[in-house]
PDB file of C-alpha atoms and ligand atoms in Angstrom:
ATOM      1  CA  GLN A   1     -16.344 -15.034 -61.066  1.00 94.00           C
ATOM      2  CA  ILE A   2     -14.942 -13.136 -58.037  1.00 97.00           C
ATOM      3  CA  ILE A   3     -17.376 -11.533 -55.474  1.00 97.00           C
ATOM      4  CA  HIS A   4     -15.896  -8.545 -53.355  1.00 98.00           C
ATOM      5  CA  ILE A   5     -17.629  -7.377 -50.283  1.00 97.00           C
ATOM      6  CA  GLU A   6     -17.066  -4.910 -47.478  1.00 98.00           C
ATOM      7  CA  ALA A   7     -18.093  -6.125 -43.961  1.00 98.00           C
ATOM      8  CA  PRO A   8     -18.599  -3.293 -41.349  1.00 98.00           C
ATOM      9  CA  ALA A   9     -17.654  -2.922 -37.793  1.00 98.00           C
ATOM     10  CA  THR A  10     -20.319  -3.271 -35.222  1.00 98.00           C
ATOM     11  CA  VAL A  11     -21.094  -2.128 -31.760  1.00 98.00           C
ATOM     12  CA  ALA A  12     -22.629  -4.776 -29.690  1.00 97.00           C
ATOM     13  CA  ASN A  13     -24.849  -4.363 -26.682  1.00 96.00           C
ATOM     14  CA  MET A  14     -25.873  -0.798 -27.348  1.00 97.00           C
ATOM     15  CA  VAL A  15     -25.500   0.201 -23.698  1.00 98.00           C
ATOM     16  CA  CYS A  16     -28.640  -1.477 -22.017  1.00 98.00           C
ATOM     17  CA  GLY A  17     -29.328  -4.057 -24.767  1.00 97.00           C
ATOM     18  CA  PHE A  18     -26.705  -6.787 -23.631  1.00 96.00           C
ATOM     19  CA  ASP A  19     -26.657  -9.481 -26.320  1.00 95.00           C
ATOM     20  CA  ILE A  20     -29.881  -8.187 -27.954  1.00 96.00           C
ATOM     21  CA  LEU A  21     -29.126  -4.738 -29.547  1.00 98.00           C
ATOM     22  CA  GLY A  22     -26.200  -3.816 -31.874  1.00 98.00           C
ATOM     23  CA  PHE A  23     -25.419  -1.534 -34.807  1.00 98.00           C
ATOM     24  CA  ALA A  24     -23.296  -1.343 -37.852  1.00 98.00           C
ATOM     25  CA  VAL A  25     -21.132   1.623 -38.610  1.00 98.00           C
ATOM     26  CA  LYS A  26     -20.078   3.111 -41.861  1.00 97.00           C
ATOM     27  CA  ALA A  27     -16.423   2.515 -41.221  1.00 96.00           C
ATOM     28  CA  PRO A  28     -14.037   0.780 -40.609  1.00 96.00           C
ATOM     29  CA  TYR A  29     -14.847  -2.398 -42.635  1.00 97.00           C
ATOM     30  CA  ASP A  30     -13.081  -5.462 -43.625  1.00 98.00           C
ATOM     31  CA  GLU A  31     -12.696  -6.406 -47.449  1.00 98.00           C
ATOM     32  CA  MET A  32     -13.099  -9.779 -48.812  1.00 97.00           C
ATOM     33  CA  ASN A  33     -12.899 -11.583 -52.149  1.00 98.00           C
ATOM     34  CA  ILE A  34     -14.432 -15.004 -52.708  1.00 98.00           C
ATOM     35  CA  ARG A  35     -14.588 -17.507 -55.630  1.00 98.00           C
ATOM     36  CA  PHE A  36     -15.144 -21.044 -56.233  1.00 97.00           C
ATOM     37  CA  ARG A  37     -12.223 -23.323 -56.411  1.00 96.00           C
ATOM     38  CA  ASP A  38     -11.842 -26.680 -58.318  1.00 93.00           C
ATOM     39  CA  GLU A  39     -11.196 -28.634 -55.133  1.00 94.00           C
ATOM     40  CA  PRO A  40     -13.747 -29.145 -52.339  1.00 94.00           C
ATOM     41  CA  GLY A  41     -12.946 -27.391 -49.097  1.00 94.00           C
ATOM     42  CA  ILE A  42     -12.039 -23.881 -48.005  1.00 96.00           C
ATOM     43  CA  LEU A  43      -8.712 -22.062 -48.733  1.00 96.00           C
ATOM     44  CA  ILE A  44      -8.296 -19.029 -46.627  1.00 96.00           C
ATOM     45  CA  VAL A  45      -5.638 -16.342 -47.703  1.00 96.00           C
ATOM     46  CA  ASN A  46      -4.952 -13.464 -45.248  1.00 95.00           C
ATOM     47  CA  GLU A  47      -3.940 -10.341 -47.043  1.00 95.00           C
ATOM     48  CA  ASP A  48      -3.267  -8.188 -43.819  1.00 92.00           C
ATOM     49  CA  GLU A  49      -0.763  -8.057 -41.008  1.00 92.00           C
ATOM     50  CA  TYR A  50      -2.700  -9.909 -38.388  1.00 93.00           C
ATOM     51  CA  ASN A  51      -1.475 -13.478 -38.910  1.00 90.00           C
ATOM     52  CA  LEU A  52      -4.884 -14.917 -38.174  1.00 93.00           C
ATOM     53  CA  PRO A  53      -5.256 -18.934 -38.479  1.00 92.00           C
ATOM     54  CA  THR A  54      -5.839 -20.070 -42.033  1.00 93.00           C
ATOM     55  CA  ASP A  55      -7.041 -23.494 -40.737  1.00 93.00           C
ATOM     56  CA  PRO A  56     -10.812 -23.029 -41.558  1.00 91.00           C
ATOM     57  CA  GLU A  57     -11.774 -24.709 -38.267  1.00 92.00           C
ATOM     58  CA  LYS A  58      -9.792 -22.144 -36.281  1.00 93.00           C
ATOM     59  CA  ASN A  59     -10.469 -19.089 -38.505  1.00 94.00           C
ATOM     60  CA  VAL A  60     -13.907 -17.461 -37.719  1.00 95.00           C
ATOM     61  CA  ALA A  61     -14.679 -16.987 -41.345  1.00 96.00           C
ATOM     62  CA  GLY A  62     -13.827 -20.467 -42.077  1.00 96.00           C
ATOM     63  CA  ALA A  63     -15.896 -21.764 -39.283  1.00 96.00           C
ATOM     64  CA  ALA A  64     -18.925 -19.679 -40.590  1.00 96.00           C
ATOM     65  CA  LEU A  65     -18.276 -21.033 -44.001  1.00 97.00           C
ATOM     66  CA  LEU A  66     -17.944 -24.636 -42.765  1.00 96.00           C
ATOM     67  CA  ALA A  67     -21.456 -24.271 -41.189  1.00 96.00           C
ATOM     68  CA  MET A  68     -22.903 -23.025 -44.552  1.00 97.00           C
ATOM     69  CA  MET A  69     -21.117 -25.911 -46.475  1.00 96.00           C
ATOM     70  CA  GLN A  70     -23.069 -28.599 -44.493  1.00 95.00           C
ATOM     71  CA  GLU A  71     -26.019 -27.481 -46.455  1.00 96.00           C
ATOM     72  CA  LEU A  72     -24.238 -27.488 -49.741  1.00 94.00           C
ATOM     73  CA  ASP A  73     -23.000 -30.000 -52.203  1.00 91.00           C
ATOM     74  CA  PRO A  74     -19.928 -31.625 -50.601  1.00 91.00           C
ATOM     75  CA  ALA A  75     -17.862 -31.020 -53.852  1.00 93.00           C
ATOM     76  CA  THR A  76     -18.078 -27.171 -53.343  1.00 94.00           C
ATOM     77  CA  GLY A  77     -14.927 -25.329 -52.665  1.00 96.00           C
ATOM     78  CA  PHE A  78     -14.207 -21.852 -51.921  1.00 97.00           C
ATOM     79  CA  GLU A  79     -11.052 -19.507 -52.067  1.00 97.00           C
ATOM     80  CA  LEU A  80     -11.582 -16.642 -49.542  1.00 97.00           C
ATOM     81  CA  ARG A  81      -9.113 -13.748 -49.445  1.00 97.00           C
ATOM     82  CA  ILE A  82      -9.476 -11.444 -46.379  1.00 97.00           C
ATOM     83  CA  ARG A  83      -8.173  -8.156 -45.816  1.00 97.00           C
ATOM     84  CA  LYS A  84      -8.981  -6.906 -42.371  1.00 96.00           C
ATOM     85  CA  HIS A  85      -8.984  -3.220 -41.415  1.00 96.00           C
ATOM     86  CA  ILE A  86     -10.886  -3.834 -38.105  1.00 95.00           C
ATOM     87  CA  LYS A  87      -8.422  -4.776 -35.534  1.00 93.00           C
ATOM     88  CA  PRO A  88      -9.081  -8.162 -33.890  1.00 92.00           C
ATOM     89  CA  GLY A  89      -9.818  -7.770 -30.230  1.00 90.00           C
ATOM     90  CA  SER A  90     -10.688  -4.169 -30.432  1.00 92.00           C
ATOM     91  CA  GLY A  91     -14.406  -4.641 -29.429  1.00 93.00           C
ATOM     92  CA  VAL A  92     -16.053  -3.490 -32.558  1.00 96.00           C
ATOM     93  CA  GLY A  93     -17.151  -6.686 -34.042  1.00 95.00           C
ATOM     94  CA  SER A  94     -13.806  -7.843 -35.913  1.00 95.00           C
ATOM     95  CA  SER A  95     -14.783 -11.562 -35.642  1.00 94.00           C
ATOM     96  CA  ALA A  96     -18.407 -10.925 -36.469  1.00 96.00           C
ATOM     97  CA  ALA A  97     -17.188  -8.974 -39.800  1.00 97.00           C
ATOM     98  CA  SER A  98     -15.029 -11.864 -40.751  1.00 97.00           C
ATOM     99  CA  SER A  99     -17.768 -14.457 -40.134  1.00 97.00           C
ATOM    100  CA  ALA A 100     -20.680 -12.510 -41.613  1.00 98.00           C
ATOM    101  CA  GLY A 101     -18.614 -11.183 -44.430  1.00 98.00           C
ATOM    102  CA  ALA A 102     -17.592 -14.714 -45.519  1.00 98.00           C
ATOM    103  CA  VAL A 103     -21.041 -16.173 -45.664  1.00 98.00           C
ATOM    104  CA  VAL A 104     -22.589 -13.084 -47.247  1.00 98.00           C
ATOM    105  CA  ALA A 105     -20.035 -13.174 -49.998  1.00 98.00           C
ATOM    106  CA  ALA A 106     -20.296 -16.828 -50.398  1.00 98.00           C
ATOM    107  CA  ASN A 107     -24.059 -16.565 -50.743  1.00 98.00           C
ATOM    108  CA  ARG A 108     -23.768 -13.986 -53.373  1.00 98.00           C
ATOM    109  CA  LEU A 109     -21.563 -16.363 -55.323  1.00 97.00           C
ATOM    110  CA  LEU A 110     -24.196 -18.988 -54.825  1.00 97.00           C
ATOM    111  CA  GLY A 111     -26.942 -16.806 -56.296  1.00 97.00           C
ATOM    112  CA  ASN A 112     -28.478 -15.822 -52.924  1.00 97.00           C
ATOM    113  CA  ARG A 113     -29.500 -19.175 -52.127  1.00 97.00           C
ATOM    114  CA  PHE A 114     -29.793 -18.671 -48.415  1.00 98.00           C
ATOM    115  CA  SER A 115     -31.869 -16.142 -46.509  1.00 97.00           C
ATOM    116  CA  ARG A 116     -30.283 -13.541 -44.096  1.00 97.00           C
ATOM    117  CA  GLU A 117     -31.560 -15.444 -41.155  1.00 96.00           C
ATOM    118  CA  ASP A 118     -29.617 -18.547 -42.504  1.00 97.00           C
ATOM    119  CA  LEU A 119     -26.580 -16.393 -42.842  1.00 98.00           C
ATOM    120  CA  VAL A 120     -26.852 -15.211 -39.291  1.00 97.00           C
ATOM    121  CA  ARG A 121     -27.246 -18.779 -38.191  1.00 96.00           C
ATOM    122  CA  PHE A 122     -24.073 -19.755 -40.138  1.00 96.00           C
ATOM    123  CA  ALA A 123     -22.030 -16.775 -38.947  1.00 96.00           C
ATOM    124  CA  MET A 124     -22.733 -17.389 -35.385  1.00 94.00           C
ATOM    125  CA  ASN A 125     -20.385 -20.473 -35.508  1.00 92.00           C
ATOM    126  CA  GLY A 126     -17.620 -18.050 -36.224  1.00 91.00           C
ATOM    127  CA  GLU A 127     -18.458 -16.196 -32.995  1.00 88.00           C
ATOM    128  CA  LYS A 128     -18.457 -19.390 -31.231  1.00 87.00           C
ATOM    129  CA  VAL A 129     -14.970 -19.994 -32.261  1.00 87.00           C
ATOM    130  CA  ALA A 130     -14.028 -16.407 -31.239  1.00 86.00           C
ATOM    131  CA  SER A 131     -15.526 -16.267 -27.734  1.00 83.00           C
ATOM    132  CA  GLY A 132     -17.008 -19.551 -27.040  1.00 83.00           C
ATOM    133  CA  VAL A 133     -20.772 -18.209 -27.338  1.00 82.00           C
ATOM    134  CA  LYS A 134     -23.134 -17.940 -30.141  1.00 84.00           C
ATOM    135  CA  HIS A 135     -24.239 -14.175 -29.799  1.00 88.00           C
ATOM    136  CA  ALA A 136     -25.818 -12.308 -32.596  1.00 94.00           C
ATOM    137  CA  ASP A 137     -25.584  -8.793 -31.606  1.00 94.00           C
ATOM    138  CA  ASN A 138     -22.605  -8.009 -33.901  1.00 96.00           C
ATOM    139  CA  ILE A 139     -23.551 -10.485 -36.665  1.00 97.00           C
ATOM    140  CA  ALA A 140     -27.011  -9.369 -37.228  1.00 98.00           C
ATOM    141  CA  PRO A 141     -26.284  -5.671 -37.678  1.00 98.00           C
ATOM    142  CA  CYS A 142     -23.309  -6.651 -39.923  1.00 98.00           C
ATOM    143  CA  ILE A 143     -25.490  -8.438 -42.168  1.00 98.00           C
ATOM    144  CA  TYR A 144     -28.782  -6.377 -41.926  1.00 98.00           C
ATOM    145  CA  GLY A 145     -27.101  -2.862 -41.470  1.00 97.00           C
ATOM    146  CA  GLY A 146     -28.339  -0.156 -39.179  1.00 97.00           C
ATOM    147  CA  ILE A 147     -29.609  -1.102 -35.628  1.00 98.00           C
ATOM    148  CA  THR A 148     -30.861  -4.588 -35.018  1.00 98.00           C
ATOM    149  CA  LEU A 149     -32.794  -6.037 -32.070  1.00 98.00           C
ATOM    150  CA  ILE A 150     -32.270  -9.753 -31.685  1.00 97.00           C
ATOM    151  CA  ARG A 151     -35.486 -10.582 -29.914  1.00 97.00           C
ATOM    152  CA  SER A 152     -34.560 -14.264 -29.738  1.00 95.00           C
ATOM    153  CA  ILE A 153     -31.816 -16.488 -31.013  1.00 91.00           C
ATOM    154  CA  HIS A 154     -33.730 -19.847 -30.592  1.00 91.00           C
ATOM    155  CA  PRO A 155     -35.605 -19.388 -32.950  1.00 93.00           C
ATOM    156  CA  LEU A 156     -33.987 -16.397 -34.613  1.00 94.00           C
ATOM    157  CA  ASP A 157     -36.070 -13.218 -34.540  1.00 96.00           C
ATOM    158  CA  ILE A 158     -34.324 -10.206 -35.787  1.00 97.00           C
ATOM    159  CA  ILE A 159     -35.913  -6.806 -36.078  1.00 98.00           C
ATOM    160  CA  THR A 160     -34.197  -3.902 -37.854  1.00 98.00           C
ATOM    161  CA  ILE A 161     -34.617  -0.346 -36.512  1.00 97.00           C
ATOM    162  CA  THR A 162     -33.936   2.644 -38.794  1.00 95.00           C
ATOM    163  CA  PRO A 163     -32.450   5.356 -36.325  1.00 95.00           C
ATOM    164  CA  PRO A 164     -32.409   8.928 -36.738  1.00 97.00           C
ATOM    165  CA  PRO A 165     -29.012  10.414 -37.738  1.00 97.00           C
ATOM    166  CA  LEU A 166     -26.511   9.464 -35.023  1.00 98.00           C
ATOM    167  CA  HIS A 167     -22.583  10.239 -34.991  1.00 98.00           C
ATOM    168  CA  VAL A 168     -20.559   7.686 -33.257  1.00 98.00           C
ATOM    169  CA  THR A 169     -17.123   8.373 -31.656  1.00 98.00           C
ATOM    170  CA  ILE A 170     -15.320   5.366 -30.651  1.00 98.00           C
ATOM    171  CA  VAL A 171     -12.053   5.154 -28.584  1.00 98.00           C
ATOM    172  CA  HIS A 172      -9.968   1.985 -28.622  1.00 97.00           C
ATOM    173  CA  PRO A 173      -7.410   1.871 -25.640  1.00 97.00           C
ATOM    174  CA  GLN A 174      -4.700  -0.412 -26.612  1.00 94.00           C
ATOM    175  CA  ILE A 175      -5.242  -3.000 -23.881  1.00 93.00           C
ATOM    176  CA  GLU A 176      -6.612  -6.497 -24.157  1.00 88.00           C
ATOM    177  CA  VAL A 177     -10.064  -7.623 -22.996  1.00 89.00           C
ATOM    178  CA  ARG A 178     -11.078 -11.027 -24.146  1.00 87.00           C
ATOM    179  CA  THR A 179     -14.807 -11.538 -24.652  1.00 87.00           C
ATOM    180  CA  ALA A 180     -14.804 -14.839 -22.866  1.00 86.00           C
ATOM    181  CA  ASP A 181     -13.200 -13.239 -19.857  1.00 89.00           C
ATOM    182  CA  ALA A 182     -15.472 -10.229 -20.002  1.00 92.00           C
ATOM    183  CA  ARG A 183     -18.378 -12.737 -19.984  1.00 91.00           C
ATOM    184  CA  SER A 184     -17.150 -14.946 -17.274  1.00 91.00           C
ATOM    185  CA  ILE A 185     -17.156 -12.165 -14.618  1.00 94.00           C
ATOM    186  CA  LEU A 186     -20.739 -11.328 -15.168  1.00 95.00           C
ATOM    187  CA  LYS A 187     -23.166 -12.142 -12.589  1.00 93.00           C
ATOM    188  CA  LYS A 188     -25.575 -14.902 -13.218  1.00 94.00           C
ATOM    189  CA  GLN A 189     -28.445 -13.468 -11.249  1.00 96.00           C
ATOM    190  CA  VAL A 190     -29.918 -10.029 -11.281  1.00 96.00           C
ATOM    191  CA  GLN A 191     -32.019  -8.089  -8.687  1.00 97.00           C
ATOM    192  CA  LEU A 192     -35.655  -7.534  -9.806  1.00 98.00           C
ATOM    193  CA  LYS A 193     -35.297  -3.855  -9.351  1.00 98.00           C
ATOM    194  CA  ASP A 194     -32.321  -3.648 -11.530  1.00 98.00           C
ATOM    195  CA  ALA A 195     -34.136  -5.977 -14.151  1.00 98.00           C
ATOM    196  CA  ILE A 196     -37.041  -3.497 -14.173  1.00 98.00           C
ATOM    197  CA  ARG A 197     -34.746  -0.436 -14.729  1.00 98.00           C
ATOM    198  CA  GLN A 198     -32.924  -2.292 -17.426  1.00 98.00           C
ATOM    199  CA  TRP A 199     -36.016  -3.253 -19.455  1.00 98.00           C
ATOM    200  CA  GLY A 200     -37.482   0.238 -19.020  1.00 98.00           C
ATOM    201  CA  ASN A 201     -34.304   1.579 -20.678  1.00 98.00           C
ATOM    202  CA  ILE A 202     -34.374  -0.993 -23.450  1.00 98.00           C
ATOM    203  CA  GLY A 203     -38.013  -0.063 -24.093  1.00 98.00           C
ATOM    204  CA  GLY A 204     -37.251   3.557 -23.985  1.00 98.00           C
ATOM    205  CA  LEU A 205     -34.191   3.217 -26.261  1.00 98.00           C
ATOM    206  CA  VAL A 206     -36.110   1.282 -28.930  1.00 98.00           C
ATOM    207  CA  ALA A 207     -38.973   3.754 -28.705  1.00 98.00           C
ATOM    208  CA  GLY A 208     -36.738   6.669 -28.741  1.00 98.00           C
ATOM    209  CA  LEU A 209     -35.075   5.387 -31.926  1.00 98.00           C
ATOM    210  CA  LEU A 210     -38.341   4.795 -33.637  1.00 97.00           C
ATOM    211  CA  LYS A 211     -39.788   8.155 -32.708  1.00 98.00           C
ATOM    212  CA  GLN A 212     -36.439  10.052 -33.383  1.00 98.00           C
ATOM    213  CA  ASP A 213     -36.659  11.245 -29.945  1.00 98.00           C
ATOM    214  CA  TYR A 214     -33.168  12.198 -28.922  1.00 98.00           C
ATOM    215  CA  GLU A 215     -33.993  13.138 -25.359  1.00 98.00           C
ATOM    216  CA  LEU A 216     -35.619   9.775 -24.941  1.00 98.00           C
ATOM    217  CA  ILE A 217     -32.665   8.024 -26.396  1.00 98.00           C
ATOM    218  CA  SER A 218     -30.248   9.893 -24.206  1.00 98.00           C
ATOM    219  CA  ARG A 219     -32.287   9.169 -21.075  1.00 98.00           C
ATOM    220  CA  SER A 220     -32.394   5.459 -22.005  1.00 98.00           C
ATOM    221  CA  LEU A 221     -28.759   4.971 -22.551  1.00 98.00           C
ATOM    222  CA  GLU A 222     -28.108   3.615 -19.194  1.00 98.00           C
ATOM    223  CA  ASP A 223     -26.959  -0.007 -18.225  1.00 98.00           C
ATOM    224  CA  VAL A 224     -27.360  -1.086 -14.563  1.00 98.00           C
ATOM    225  CA  LEU A 225     -26.460  -4.755 -15.148  1.00 98.00           C
ATOM    226  CA  ILE A 226     -23.400  -5.193 -17.109  1.00 97.00           C
ATOM    227  CA  GLU A 227     -21.452  -1.968 -17.268  1.00 97.00           C
ATOM    228  CA  PRO A 228     -20.877  -1.658 -13.636  1.00 97.00           C
ATOM    229  CA  VAL A 229     -19.138  -5.057 -13.609  1.00 96.00           C
ATOM    230  CA  ARG A 230     -17.205  -4.792 -16.876  1.00 96.00           C
ATOM    231  CA  SER A 231     -16.136  -1.138 -16.812  1.00 96.00           C
ATOM    232  CA  ILE A 232     -13.504  -1.890 -14.216  1.00 94.00           C
ATOM    233  CA  LEU A 233     -11.519  -3.655 -16.922  1.00 94.00           C
ATOM    234  CA  ILE A 234     -11.403  -0.418 -18.926  1.00 96.00           C
ATOM    235  CA  PRO A 235      -9.052   2.488 -17.573  1.00 96.00           C
ATOM    236  CA  GLY A 236     -10.464   5.969 -17.828  1.00 97.00           C
ATOM    237  CA  PHE A 237     -14.079   4.617 -18.718  1.00 98.00           C
ATOM    238  CA  ASP A 238     -16.028   6.707 -16.241  1.00 98.00           C
ATOM    239  CA  GLU A 239     -14.201   9.838 -17.289  1.00 98.00           C
ATOM    240  CA  VAL A 240     -14.768   9.191 -20.913  1.00 98.00           C
ATOM    241  CA  LYS A 241     -18.431   8.995 -20.257  1.00 98.00           C
ATOM    242  CA  ARG A 242     -18.620  11.993 -17.918  1.00 98.00           C
ATOM    243  CA  ARG A 243     -16.758  14.247 -20.101  1.00 98.00           C
ATOM    244  CA  SER A 244     -18.344  13.044 -23.313  1.00 98.00           C
ATOM    245  CA  LYS A 245     -21.690  13.865 -21.943  1.00 98.00           C
ATOM    246  CA  ALA A 246     -20.579  17.209 -20.586  1.00 98.00           C
ATOM    247  CA  ALA A 247     -19.400  17.869 -24.340  1.00 98.00           C
ATOM    248  CA  GLY A 248     -22.885  17.226 -25.543  1.00 98.00           C
ATOM    249  CA  ALA A 249     -22.887  13.451 -26.216  1.00 98.00           C
ATOM    250  CA  LEU A 250     -26.292  11.627 -25.889  1.00 98.00           C
ATOM    251  CA  GLY A 251     -24.588   8.844 -24.048  1.00 98.00           C
ATOM    252  CA  GLY A 252     -22.774   5.613 -24.697  1.00 98.00           C
ATOM    253  CA  GLY A 253     -20.899   2.794 -22.959  1.00 98.00           C
ATOM    254  CA  ILE A 254     -18.593  -0.240 -23.625  1.00 98.00           C
ATOM    255  CA  SER A 255     -18.540  -1.358 -27.237  1.00 97.00           C
ATOM    256  CA  GLY A 256     -19.418  -5.104 -27.144  1.00 95.00           C
ATOM    257  CA  SER A 257     -17.221  -6.508 -24.420  1.00 94.00           C
ATOM    258  CA  GLY A 258     -14.658  -3.790 -24.787  1.00 94.00           C
ATOM    259  CA  PRO A 259     -12.036  -2.430 -24.496  1.00 96.00           C
ATOM    260  CA  SER A 260     -13.454   0.097 -26.988  1.00 97.00           C
ATOM    261  CA  VAL A 261     -15.796   2.670 -25.700  1.00 98.00           C
ATOM    262  CA  PHE A 262     -18.425   4.399 -27.879  1.00 98.00           C
ATOM    263  CA  MET A 263     -20.428   7.556 -27.595  1.00 98.00           C
ATOM    264  CA  LEU A 264     -23.458   8.725 -29.633  1.00 98.00           C
ATOM    265  CA  SER A 265     -24.028  12.369 -30.598  1.00 98.00           C
ATOM    266  CA  LYS A 266     -26.708  14.113 -32.642  1.00 98.00           C
ATOM    267  CA  ASP A 267     -24.233  16.032 -34.916  1.00 98.00           C
ATOM    268  CA  GLU A 268     -20.860  15.970 -36.164  1.00 98.00           C
ATOM    269  CA  PRO A 269     -19.289  18.844 -34.152  1.00 98.00           C
ATOM    270  CA  THR A 270     -20.431  17.259 -30.934  1.00 98.00           C
ATOM    271  CA  ALA A 271     -18.883  13.845 -32.005  1.00 98.00           C
ATOM    272  CA  GLN A 272     -15.723  15.899 -32.746  1.00 98.00           C
ATOM    273  CA  LEU A 273     -15.580  17.535 -29.187  1.00 98.00           C
ATOM    274  CA  VAL A 274     -16.184  13.966 -27.821  1.00 98.00           C
ATOM    275  CA  ALA A 275     -13.134  12.819 -29.847  1.00 98.00           C
ATOM    276  CA  GLU A 276     -11.042  15.497 -28.353  1.00 98.00           C
ATOM    277  CA  GLU A 277     -12.081  14.648 -24.823  1.00 98.00           C
ATOM    278  CA  MET A 278     -11.412  10.916 -25.327  1.00 98.00           C
ATOM    279  CA  LYS A 279      -7.806  11.776 -26.721  1.00 98.00           C
ATOM    280  CA  ALA A 280      -7.068  14.091 -23.845  1.00 98.00           C
ATOM    281  CA  ILE A 281      -8.182  11.545 -21.298  1.00 98.00           C
ATOM    282  CA  TYR A 282      -5.991   8.629 -22.701  1.00 98.00           C
ATOM    283  CA  ARG A 283      -2.973  10.966 -23.353  1.00 97.00           C
ATOM    284  CA  SER A 284      -3.148  11.828 -19.679  1.00 97.00           C
ATOM    285  CA  LEU A 285      -3.443   8.352 -18.711  1.00 97.00           C
ATOM    286  CA  GLY A 286      -0.281   7.583 -20.939  1.00 97.00           C
ATOM    287  CA  LEU A 287      -2.087   4.968 -22.763  1.00 97.00           C
ATOM    288  CA  ASP A 288      -1.942   4.434 -26.501  1.00 96.00           C
ATOM    289  CA  HIS A 289      -5.241   4.781 -28.177  1.00 97.00           C
ATOM    290  CA  HIS A 290      -7.027   5.079 -31.397  1.00 96.00           C
ATOM    291  CA  VAL A 291     -10.028   7.255 -31.904  1.00 97.00           C
ATOM    292  CA  TYR A 292     -12.382   7.157 -34.805  1.00 94.00           C
ATOM    293  CA  MET A 293     -15.584   8.943 -35.818  1.00 97.00           C
ATOM    294  CA  THR A 294     -18.254   7.381 -37.957  1.00 98.00           C
ATOM    295  CA  THR A 295     -22.075   7.114 -38.305  1.00 98.00           C
ATOM    296  CA  ILE A 296     -24.648   4.413 -37.988  1.00 97.00           C
TER     297      ILE A 296
HETATM  298  N1  HSE B 301     -22.837  -9.222 -26.468  1.00 96.01           N
HETATM  299  C1  HSE B 301     -21.477  -9.675 -26.573  1.00 96.01           C
HETATM  300  C2  HSE B 301     -20.779  -9.578 -25.077  1.00 96.01           C
HETATM  301  C3  HSE B 301     -20.682  -8.956 -27.558  1.00 96.01           C
HETATM  302  O1  HSE B 301     -21.016  -8.444 -24.737  1.00 96.01           O
HETATM  303  O2  HSE B 301     -20.297 -10.510 -24.619  1.00 96.01           O
HETATM  304  C4  HSE B 301     -19.223  -9.258 -27.668  1.00 96.01           C
HETATM  305  O3  HSE B 301     -18.672  -8.531 -28.718  1.00 96.01           O
END
């Protein structure tokens, strides 16, 4: 038996929700095939051009599977074939798609023995390999779909939010921003007045999504804690935001730890205008980039 799955790209942080709010998009997605093998252990075969490690301890999908295998018969063996379409390091949850995809696929092969929470727990080990930190704001939406709020990681408490229609335009400027670096520059302490503004926005955003109130969503898409620090790593960031909003976008920000930047729009024509603005900005900066449009 071979199980085939598609693991979607995800946008972590969702502007004000650093480490706690993320969403899955319809495309791009990675493809994976998994089957049992006769010998114990994990065999990883990469079927793409990215030359990612095949040693299960160094491969994020392998690390996630190893965590799962600690709760399985030691004689279990998997052969995992990975075809990535989500570019590693682009900031749209490439490592999460690998880790989450691997354990979701293995779980199907095992007759759904584990809960979705278990799968998030296993997959976070992949994120640890990728960035040194176990965060779930890419993993959870990748496994649950839609928008997820990670109220707590210890213990895991994941809430799914079904949003109104939202179109997503993402620009990936071809520069490298490592998640570990983008985390190390963050301030460890915040001002109370900034914290108040941030949790006002998070509450507003969640309420706006549940009430399908685009105005409230738009007003709440503001990050006063992380974005001011991280955005300096991304050329053109302020202009992308300003011109996208002028074109009608509801708002947006850094996708995960960057370098991709995403904007949300109510309808497709607006998302298309946003895409044109993004392309114009990076063309004028002379920076290679890739723009894609999708939905939540
Ligand atoms: N929440 C994580 C961070 C996401 O911003 O560091 C990384 O993709």
